Amino acid sequence: RLRKWQRRIRVSDAAERNLAFALSELDRMAAQLSLPRNLKEMAAVLYRKAVMEHLIRGRSIEGVTAACLYAACRMAKIPRTLDEIEEVARVDKKEIGRSYRFIARELNLRLPPTNPIDYVGRFADQLGLSERTKRKAIEILKEAIKKGLTSGSGPMGVAAAALYIASVLEGEKRTQREVAEVAHVTEVTVRNRYKELVDKLGIKLNI
Amino acid sequence: MSKVKLRIENIVASVDLFTSLDLEKVIEICPNSKYNPEEFPGIICRFDEPKVALLVFSSGKLVVTGAKSVEDIEGAVSKLVGMLSKIGAKFQRAPQIDIQNMVFSGDIGMEFNLDAVALALPNCEYEPEQFPGVIYRVKDPRAVILLFSSGKIVCSGAKSEHDAWEAVKKLLHELEKYGLTESWEF
DNA sequence: ATGTTACTTTAGAAAGC
DNA sequence: GCTTTAAAAAGTAACAT
């Protein structure tokens, strides 16, 4: 009847408005983070799946939207840290993390933890390091991961430490402070991780 | 072969004294207590012996935390009841004490590559960017175990030491099932 | 460059917003 | 959902020496 029609219209209206809002949020955040378009579309696909699976109930669109962007970055191997997502999101890190775990579980996204290697390219570019140094850092990281070192450590700190070591070994040294800054970790963390890598991998540095 | 150990770290219990309390009066007899109804509806009180923290509500219900044994909780409740009696509170029946949560720290005695653990173990969470341990949830008995690369663990949510052990054994059996360990001795 | 303190995670209850 | 309590694990952080 008429009432039913009006209700349907109202519901689809609200649903459309919410979807439009979510997509504009993804656009805004992706633009602020200078993320490629395919990445943004990947996040939009995730969001639509979340809507179809009724995962938005009791959760904010802002939170799910930020979580989808975070997940898409990890899937595309161009990870952003939760802090970076938080800077452009309208909800805090805690909420983004909760939404992320929820959609990851419900949509069966079995994303392995961020690989430190995925941060090498971006951090090295910001530090103006050569391809040779990037390769060296990746070589160090592969060895460390293979030996099961660094488990429990944050991937950004590990990536920063490997880049620091590689920059010294390849003769284009960056200071711990410079590396720490681009990796969004403290100098203390870079120092702790690099010392651990150096002695567990038996690397000799002449600083 | 390693020995798995568990140590009690904290016990949380809810208690019902079956008597309404006038918190304004209770405040005056509790030495180190804090009461700001604006931020929290209960009185926060600390005892040195036994060393626990109590949350006292006007309904006569309590929350006792920080205890290392059930005896500590019973002792703290008796102590509070004694203090309340001097202030004129009447008790018709014995307090009802329910253990709600027990937290244990422990050691499996072996190191783990958490990336391998997270890959093989179903239903576990591992986000080193946020927290250094693997979070493993056991359905029955209901408990959550945090597993670190050092082999140290934290088990919370269990209502008894027996349940905590059962939960830990389930995690160990899973680790064994997926070839992540060798053998143990309890 | 260290050292201290503090926050992240887990569970659970209480009464009220 | 939040607020308050306690306690451990290991990593990271903030601020002090």
Coordinates of C-alpha atoms (C1' of nucleotides) in Angstrom, one line a residue:
Chain A
R1 CA 0.0 0.0 0.0
L2 CA 0.9 3.6 0.0
R3 CA 2.4 3.5 3.4
K4 CA 4.6 0.6 2.5
W5 CA 5.7 2.4 -0.7
Q6 CA 6.6 5.5 1.3
R7 CA 8.5 3.4 3.8
R8 CA 10.5 1.7 1.0
I9 CA 11.3 5.0 -0.5
R10 CA 12.4 6.3 2.8
V11 CA 14.6 3.3 3.5
S12 CA 16.2 3.3 0.1
D13 CA 16.6 7.1 0.5
A14 CA 18.4 6.7 3.7
A15 CA 20.5 3.8 2.4
E16 CA 21.5 5.8 -0.7
R17 CA 22.3 8.9 1.4
N18 CA 24.4 6.8 3.7
L19 CA 26.2 5.1 0.8
A20 CA 26.8 8.5 -0.8
F21 CA 28.2 9.8 2.4
A22 CA 30.4 6.8 2.9
L23 CA 31.8 7.1 -0.6
S24 CA 32.5 10.8 -0.2
E25 CA 34.3 10.0 3.1
L26 CA 36.4 7.5 1.2
D27 CA 37.1 10.1 -1.5
R28 CA 38.1 12.7 1.0
M29 CA 40.4 10.5 3.1
A30 CA 42.0 8.9 0.0
A31 CA 42.7 12.3 -1.5
Q32 CA 44.2 13.6 1.7
L33 CA 46.4 10.6 1.9
S34 CA 47.3 10.8 -1.9
L35 CA 46.2 7.2 -2.4
P36 CA 45.7 5.9 -6.0
R37 CA 42.2 5.6 -7.4
N38 CA 42.1 1.8 -7.6
L39 CA 42.9 1.8 -3.9
K40 CA 39.9 4.0 -3.2
E41 CA 37.7 1.7 -5.3
M42 CA 38.9 -1.3 -3.5
A43 CA 37.9 0.3 -0.2
A44 CA 34.5 1.2 -1.7
V45 CA 34.0 -2.4 -2.7
L46 CA 34.8 -3.5 0.8
Y47 CA 32.3 -0.9 2.2
R48 CA 29.5 -2.2 -0.1
K49 CA 30.2 -5.7 1.0
A50 CA 30.0 -4.6 4.6
V51 CA 26.6 -3.0 3.9
M52 CA 25.3 -6.1 2.2
E53 CA 26.4 -8.2 5.1
H54 CA 24.6 -5.8 7.5
L55 CA 27.9 -5.0 9.3
I56 CA 27.1 -1.4 9.8
R57 CA 24.5 -2.0 12.5
G58 CA 25.7 -0.3 15.7
R59 CA 28.8 1.1 14.1
S60 CA 29.5 4.5 12.7
I61 CA 29.9 5.0 9.0
E62 CA 33.0 7.0 9.7
G63 CA 34.5 4.1 11.6
V64 CA 33.7 1.5 9.0
T65 CA 34.8 3.7 6.2
A66 CA 38.2 4.4 7.8
A67 CA 38.6 0.7 8.5
C68 CA 37.8 -0.2 4.9
L69 CA 40.5 2.2 3.7
Y70 CA 43.0 0.8 6.2
A71 CA 42.2 -2.7 5.0
A72 CA 42.4 -1.8 1.3
C73 CA 45.8 -0.2 1.8
R74 CA 47.1 -3.4 3.5
M75 CA 45.6 -5.6 0.7
A76 CA 47.2 -3.5 -1.9
K77 CA 50.6 -3.7 -0.1
I78 CA 50.8 0.0 0.3
P79 CA 50.0 0.2 4.0
R80 CA 49.3 3.3 5.9
T81 CA 49.6 3.1 9.7
L82 CA 46.5 3.4 11.9
D83 CA 47.9 6.8 13.0
E84 CA 48.0 8.0 9.4
I85 CA 44.4 6.9 8.8
E86 CA 43.4 8.5 12.1
E87 CA 44.8 11.9 11.0
V88 CA 42.3 12.1 8.1
A89 CA 39.4 10.1 9.8
R90 CA 36.7 11.6 12.0
V91 CA 37.0 8.8 14.6
D92 CA 39.8 7.8 16.8
K93 CA 42.3 5.0 16.4
K94 CA 40.5 2.8 18.8
E95 CA 37.2 2.9 16.8
I96 CA 39.0 2.3 13.5
G97 CA 40.8 -0.7 15.0
R98 CA 37.5 -2.1 16.3
S99 CA 35.7 -1.7 13.0
Y100 CA 38.7 -3.1 11.2
R101 CA 38.8 -6.3 13.3
F102 CA 35.0 -6.7 12.9
I103 CA 34.9 -6.3 9.1
A104 CA 38.0 -8.4 8.7
R105 CA 36.4 -11.2 10.6
E106 CA 33.0 -11.0 9.1
L107 CA 34.2 -10.6 5.5
N108 CA 36.8 -13.3 6.0
L109 CA 39.6 -11.0 5.1
R110 CA 42.6 -13.0 6.3
L111 CA 45.1 -10.2 6.1
P112 CA 48.5 -11.1 7.4
P113 CA 50.2 -8.5 9.6
T114 CA 51.7 -5.7 7.6
N115 CA 55.0 -6.8 6.2
P116 CA 57.9 -4.3 7.0
I117 CA 59.1 -4.7 3.4
D118 CA 55.9 -3.0 2.2
Y119 CA 57.1 0.2 4.0
V120 CA 60.6 0.2 2.4
G121 CA 59.6 1.9 -0.9
R122 CA 57.7 4.8 0.6
F123 CA 60.1 5.5 3.5
A124 CA 63.2 5.2 1.3
D125 CA 61.7 7.6 -1.3
Q126 CA 61.0 10.1 1.5
L127 CA 64.6 9.7 2.6
G128 CA 65.9 10.1 -0.9
L129 CA 67.7 6.7 -0.8
S130 CA 68.9 4.8 -3.9
E131 CA 67.5 1.6 -5.3
R132 CA 70.6 -0.2 -4.2
T133 CA 69.9 0.8 -0.6
K134 CA 66.3 -0.2 -0.9
R135 CA 67.4 -3.6 -2.1
K136 CA 69.8 -3.9 0.8
A137 CA 67.1 -3.1 3.3
I138 CA 64.7 -5.6 1.8
E139 CA 67.5 -8.2 1.8
I140 CA 68.0 -7.5 5.5
L141 CA 64.3 -7.7 6.2
K142 CA 63.9 -11.0 4.3
E143 CA 66.6 -12.5 6.4
A144 CA 65.2 -11.2 9.6
I145 CA 61.7 -12.5 8.8
K146 CA 63.0 -15.9 7.7
K147 CA 64.9 -16.2 11.0
G148 CA 61.7 -15.4 12.9
L149 CA 63.3 -12.3 14.5
T150 CA 61.2 -9.2 15.1
S151 CA 58.0 -11.1 15.9
G152 CA 56.0 -8.9 18.2
S153 CA 57.7 -5.7 17.0
G154 CA 55.9 -3.1 15.1
P155 CA 56.5 -3.3 11.3
M156 CA 57.3 0.4 11.0
G157 CA 60.1 0.3 13.6
V158 CA 61.6 -2.8 11.9
A159 CA 61.4 -1.2 8.5
A160 CA 63.0 2.0 9.8
A161 CA 65.8 0.0 11.4
A162 CA 66.6 -2.0 8.2
L163 CA 66.7 1.3 6.2
Y164 CA 69.0 2.8 8.7
I165 CA 71.4 -0.2 8.5
A166 CA 71.2 -0.3 4.7
S167 CA 71.9 3.4 4.4
V168 CA 75.0 3.0 6.5
L169 CA 76.2 -0.1 4.6
E170 CA 75.6 1.5 1.2
G171 CA 77.4 4.7 2.1
E172 CA 74.5 7.1 2.1
K173 CA 73.8 7.3 5.7
R174 CA 70.7 8.9 7.2
T175 CA 70.6 9.7 10.9
Q176 CA 68.4 7.7 13.2
R177 CA 66.3 10.8 13.7
E178 CA 65.7 11.2 10.0
V179 CA 64.7 7.6 9.6
A180 CA 62.5 7.7 12.7
E181 CA 60.7 10.8 11.4
V182 CA 59.6 9.3 8.1
A183 CA 58.6 6.0 9.8
H184 CA 56.6 7.7 12.5
V185 CA 58.4 6.0 15.4
T186 CA 60.8 7.4 17.9
E187 CA 64.6 7.3 17.7
V188 CA 64.7 5.0 20.6
T189 CA 62.7 2.5 18.7
V190 CA 64.9 2.7 15.6
R191 CA 67.9 2.3 17.9
N192 CA 66.5 -0.7 19.7
R193 CA 65.4 -2.5 16.5
Y194 CA 68.6 -1.8 14.6
K195 CA 70.8 -3.1 17.5
E196 CA 68.7 -6.2 17.6
L197 CA 69.0 -6.8 13.9
V198 CA 72.7 -6.1 13.8
D199 CA 73.6 -8.6 16.4
K200 CA 71.1 -11.3 15.6
L201 CA 72.1 -11.1 11.9
G202 CA 75.7 -10.6 12.6
I203 CA 76.0 -7.4 10.7
K204 CA 79.1 -5.2 11.3
L205 CA 78.5 -1.5 11.1
N206 CA 81.2 1.2 11.0
I207 CA 79.4 4.2 12.4
Chain B
M1 CA 60.4 -30.6 26.9
S2 CA 59.2 -27.7 29.0
K3 CA 57.2 -27.0 32.0
V4 CA 54.1 -24.8 31.6
K5 CA 53.4 -22.6 34.6
L6 CA 50.6 -20.3 35.6
R7 CA 50.7 -17.6 38.3
I8 CA 47.6 -15.8 39.6
E9 CA 47.9 -12.1 39.1
N10 CA 44.5 -10.8 39.8
I11 CA 41.0 -11.9 40.8
V12 CA 37.8 -9.8 40.3
A13 CA 34.7 -10.6 42.3
S14 CA 31.2 -9.1 42.7
V15 CA 29.7 -9.1 46.2
D16 CA 26.2 -8.5 47.5
L17 CA 25.9 -7.5 51.1
F18 CA 22.0 -7.4 50.9
T19 CA 21.8 -4.1 52.7
S20 CA 21.5 -0.5 51.3
L21 CA 24.4 1.7 52.2
D22 CA 24.6 5.5 52.8
L23 CA 27.8 6.3 50.9
E24 CA 28.2 9.7 52.6
K25 CA 28.7 7.8 55.9
V26 CA 30.8 5.0 54.5
I27 CA 33.3 7.6 53.1
E28 CA 34.1 8.8 56.6
I29 CA 35.1 5.4 57.9
C30 CA 37.2 4.4 54.8
P31 CA 40.8 5.8 55.2
N32 CA 42.0 5.9 51.7
S33 CA 38.8 6.3 49.7
K34 CA 37.6 8.4 46.8
Y35 CA 34.0 9.3 46.0
N36 CA 33.0 11.5 43.1
P37 CA 29.4 10.5 42.2
E38 CA 29.8 12.8 39.2
E39 CA 32.4 10.6 37.6
F40 CA 31.7 7.2 39.1
P41 CA 28.7 6.1 41.3
G42 CA 30.7 4.0 43.7
I43 CA 33.3 4.7 46.5
I44 CA 36.8 3.6 45.6
C45 CA 38.4 2.1 48.6
R46 CA 41.8 0.5 49.1
F47 CA 42.9 -2.0 51.8
D48 CA 46.5 -2.7 52.6
E49 CA 45.7 -6.0 54.3
P50 CA 44.6 -7.9 52.3
K51 CA 45.8 -5.7 49.4
V52 CA 42.8 -5.1 47.3
A53 CA 40.7 -2.3 45.9
L54 CA 36.9 -2.2 46.5
L55 CA 34.2 -0.4 44.7
V56 CA 31.3 0.2 47.1
F57 CA 27.8 1.0 45.8
S58 CA 24.8 2.4 47.6
S59 CA 22.8 -0.8 46.6
G60 CA 25.1 -2.8 49.0
K61 CA 26.9 -4.4 46.1
L62 CA 30.6 -4.4 45.8
V63 CA 33.4 -5.2 43.3
V64 CA 36.6 -6.4 44.8
T65 CA 39.7 -6.4 42.6
G66 CA 43.5 -6.8 42.9
A67 CA 43.3 -10.0 45.0
K68 CA 45.7 -12.8 44.6
S69 CA 43.5 -15.4 46.3
V70 CA 39.8 -16.1 47.1
E71 CA 40.8 -15.9 50.7
D72 CA 42.0 -12.3 50.2
I73 CA 38.5 -11.4 48.8
E74 CA 36.7 -13.1 51.7
G75 CA 39.0 -11.3 54.2
A76 CA 38.4 -8.0 52.6
V77 CA 34.6 -8.5 52.6
S78 CA 34.7 -9.5 56.3
K79 CA 36.9 -6.4 57.1
L80 CA 34.4 -4.1 55.3
V81 CA 31.4 -5.7 57.0
G82 CA 33.1 -5.2 60.3
M83 CA 33.7 -1.5 59.6
L84 CA 30.2 -1.0 58.3
S85 CA 28.7 -2.7 61.4
K86 CA 30.4 0.0 63.6
I87 CA 28.6 2.6 61.5
G88 CA 25.3 1.0 62.2
A89 CA 24.7 -1.2 59.1
K90 CA 22.7 -4.3 59.8
F91 CA 23.3 -7.6 58.0
Q92 CA 20.5 -10.1 57.8
R93 CA 22.5 -12.8 55.9
A94 CA 26.0 -13.7 54.8
P95 CA 27.4 -11.8 51.8
Q96 CA 27.2 -13.5 48.5
I97 CA 30.6 -13.6 46.7
D98 CA 30.9 -14.4 43.0
I99 CA 34.3 -14.8 41.3
Q100 CA 33.9 -13.0 38.0
N101 CA 37.3 -13.1 36.5
M102 CA 40.8 -14.5 37.2
V103 CA 44.0 -13.3 35.5
F104 CA 47.1 -15.4 35.3
S105 CA 50.5 -14.8 33.8
G106 CA 52.4 -17.8 32.7
D107 CA 55.2 -19.3 30.6
I108 CA 55.1 -22.0 27.9
G109 CA 58.8 -22.3 28.1
M110 CA 59.5 -22.0 24.5
E111 CA 59.8 -19.1 21.9
F112 CA 57.4 -18.6 19.1
N113 CA 57.4 -17.0 15.7
L114 CA 54.1 -15.2 16.0
D115 CA 53.7 -14.8 12.2
A116 CA 53.8 -18.5 11.9
V117 CA 51.4 -18.9 14.8
A118 CA 49.0 -16.4 13.4
L119 CA 49.1 -18.0 10.0
A120 CA 48.3 -21.5 11.3
L121 CA 46.0 -20.8 14.2
P122 CA 42.3 -20.3 13.2
N123 CA 40.4 -17.7 15.2
C124 CA 43.3 -15.7 16.5
E125 CA 44.2 -12.1 16.2
Y126 CA 47.7 -10.7 15.7
E127 CA 48.3 -7.0 14.9
P128 CA 51.9 -6.2 16.0
E129 CA 51.3 -2.6 15.0
Q130 CA 48.9 -2.3 17.9
F131 CA 49.9 -5.0 20.4
P132 CA 52.8 -7.4 20.5
G133 CA 50.9 -10.5 21.4
V134 CA 48.6 -13.0 19.6
I135 CA 45.1 -12.9 21.0
Y136 CA 43.5 -16.4 21.2
R137 CA 39.9 -16.9 22.4
V138 CA 38.9 -20.2 23.9
K139 CA 35.1 -20.9 23.9
D140 CA 34.9 -23.5 26.5
P141 CA 35.9 -22.7 29.2
R142 CA 35.5 -19.1 28.1
A143 CA 38.8 -17.3 28.4
V144 CA 41.3 -15.3 26.4
I145 CA 45.0 -16.0 26.1
L146 CA 47.6 -13.5 25.0
L147 CA 50.7 -15.3 23.6
F148 CA 54.0 -13.5 23.2
S149 CA 57.0 -14.4 21.2
S150 CA 58.9 -15.1 24.4
G151 CA 56.5 -17.9 25.1
K152 CA 55.1 -15.9 28.1
I153 CA 51.3 -15.8 28.3
V154 CA 48.4 -14.0 30.0
C155 CA 45.1 -15.8 30.5
S156 CA 42.1 -13.8 31.5
G157 CA 38.4 -14.3 31.7
A158 CA 38.5 -17.7 33.5
K159 CA 36.4 -18.1 36.7
S160 CA 38.7 -20.7 38.3
E161 CA 42.3 -21.9 38.1
H162 CA 41.0 -25.1 36.7
D163 CA 39.2 -23.3 33.9
A164 CA 42.4 -21.3 33.2
W165 CA 44.4 -24.5 32.9
E166 CA 41.8 -26.1 30.6
A167 CA 41.9 -23.0 28.4
V168 CA 45.7 -23.0 28.3
K169 CA 45.7 -26.8 27.5
K170 CA 43.4 -26.1 24.5
L171 CA 45.8 -23.5 23.2
L172 CA 48.7 -25.9 23.6
H173 CA 46.8 -28.7 21.8
E174 CA 46.1 -26.3 19.0
L175 CA 49.7 -25.2 18.7
E176 CA 50.7 -28.9 18.7
K177 CA 48.1 -29.8 16.2
Y178 CA 49.5 -27.2 13.7
G179 CA 53.1 -28.3 14.4
L180 CA 54.1 -25.1 16.2
T181 CA 55.5 -26.9 19.2
E182 CA 57.0 -30.1 20.4
S183 CA 55.9 -31.5 23.7
W184 CA 55.2 -30.4 27.3
E185 CA 55.1 -31.6 30.8
F186 CA 52.5 -30.0 33.1
Chain C
dA1 C1' 71.9 8.4 25.5
dT2 C1' 69.5 6.3 29.5
dG3 C1' 65.8 6.1 32.9
dT4 C1' 61.1 6.6 34.6
dT5 C1' 56.4 6.5 34.0
dA6 C1' 52.6 5.5 31.2
dC7 C1' 49.8 3.8 27.5
dT8 C1' 48.4 -0.3 24.0
dT9 C1' 45.6 -5.6 24.7
dT10 C1' 42.6 -9.2 27.4
dA11 C1' 38.1 -10.1 31.1
dG12 C1' 34.4 -9.0 34.4
dA13 C1' 31.2 -6.7 37.8
dA14 C1' 29.1 -2.6 39.8
dA15 C1' 25.1 2.2 38.7
dG16 C1' 24.3 5.7 35.7
dC17 C1' 24.7 8.5 31.8
Chain D
dG1 C1' 29.3 2.7 24.4
dC2 C1' 31.6 5.4 28.5
dT3 C1' 33.2 6.1 33.5
dT4 C1' 36.4 3.2 37.8
dT5 C1' 39.4 -0.9 39.8
dA6 C1' 43.6 -4.4 39.4
dA7 C1' 47.3 -7.1 37.1
dA8 C1' 50.6 -9.4 33.8
dA9 C1' 52.8 -9.8 29.2
dA10 C1' 56.3 -6.8 25.4
dG11 C1' 56.5 -2.9 22.5
dT12 C1' 56.4 1.9 22.0
dA13 C1' 56.1 6.6 23.6
dA14 C1' 56.7 11.0 26.2
dC15 C1' 59.3 13.5 29.1
dA16 C1' 63.1 13.8 32.4
dT17 C1' 68.1 13.4 33.6

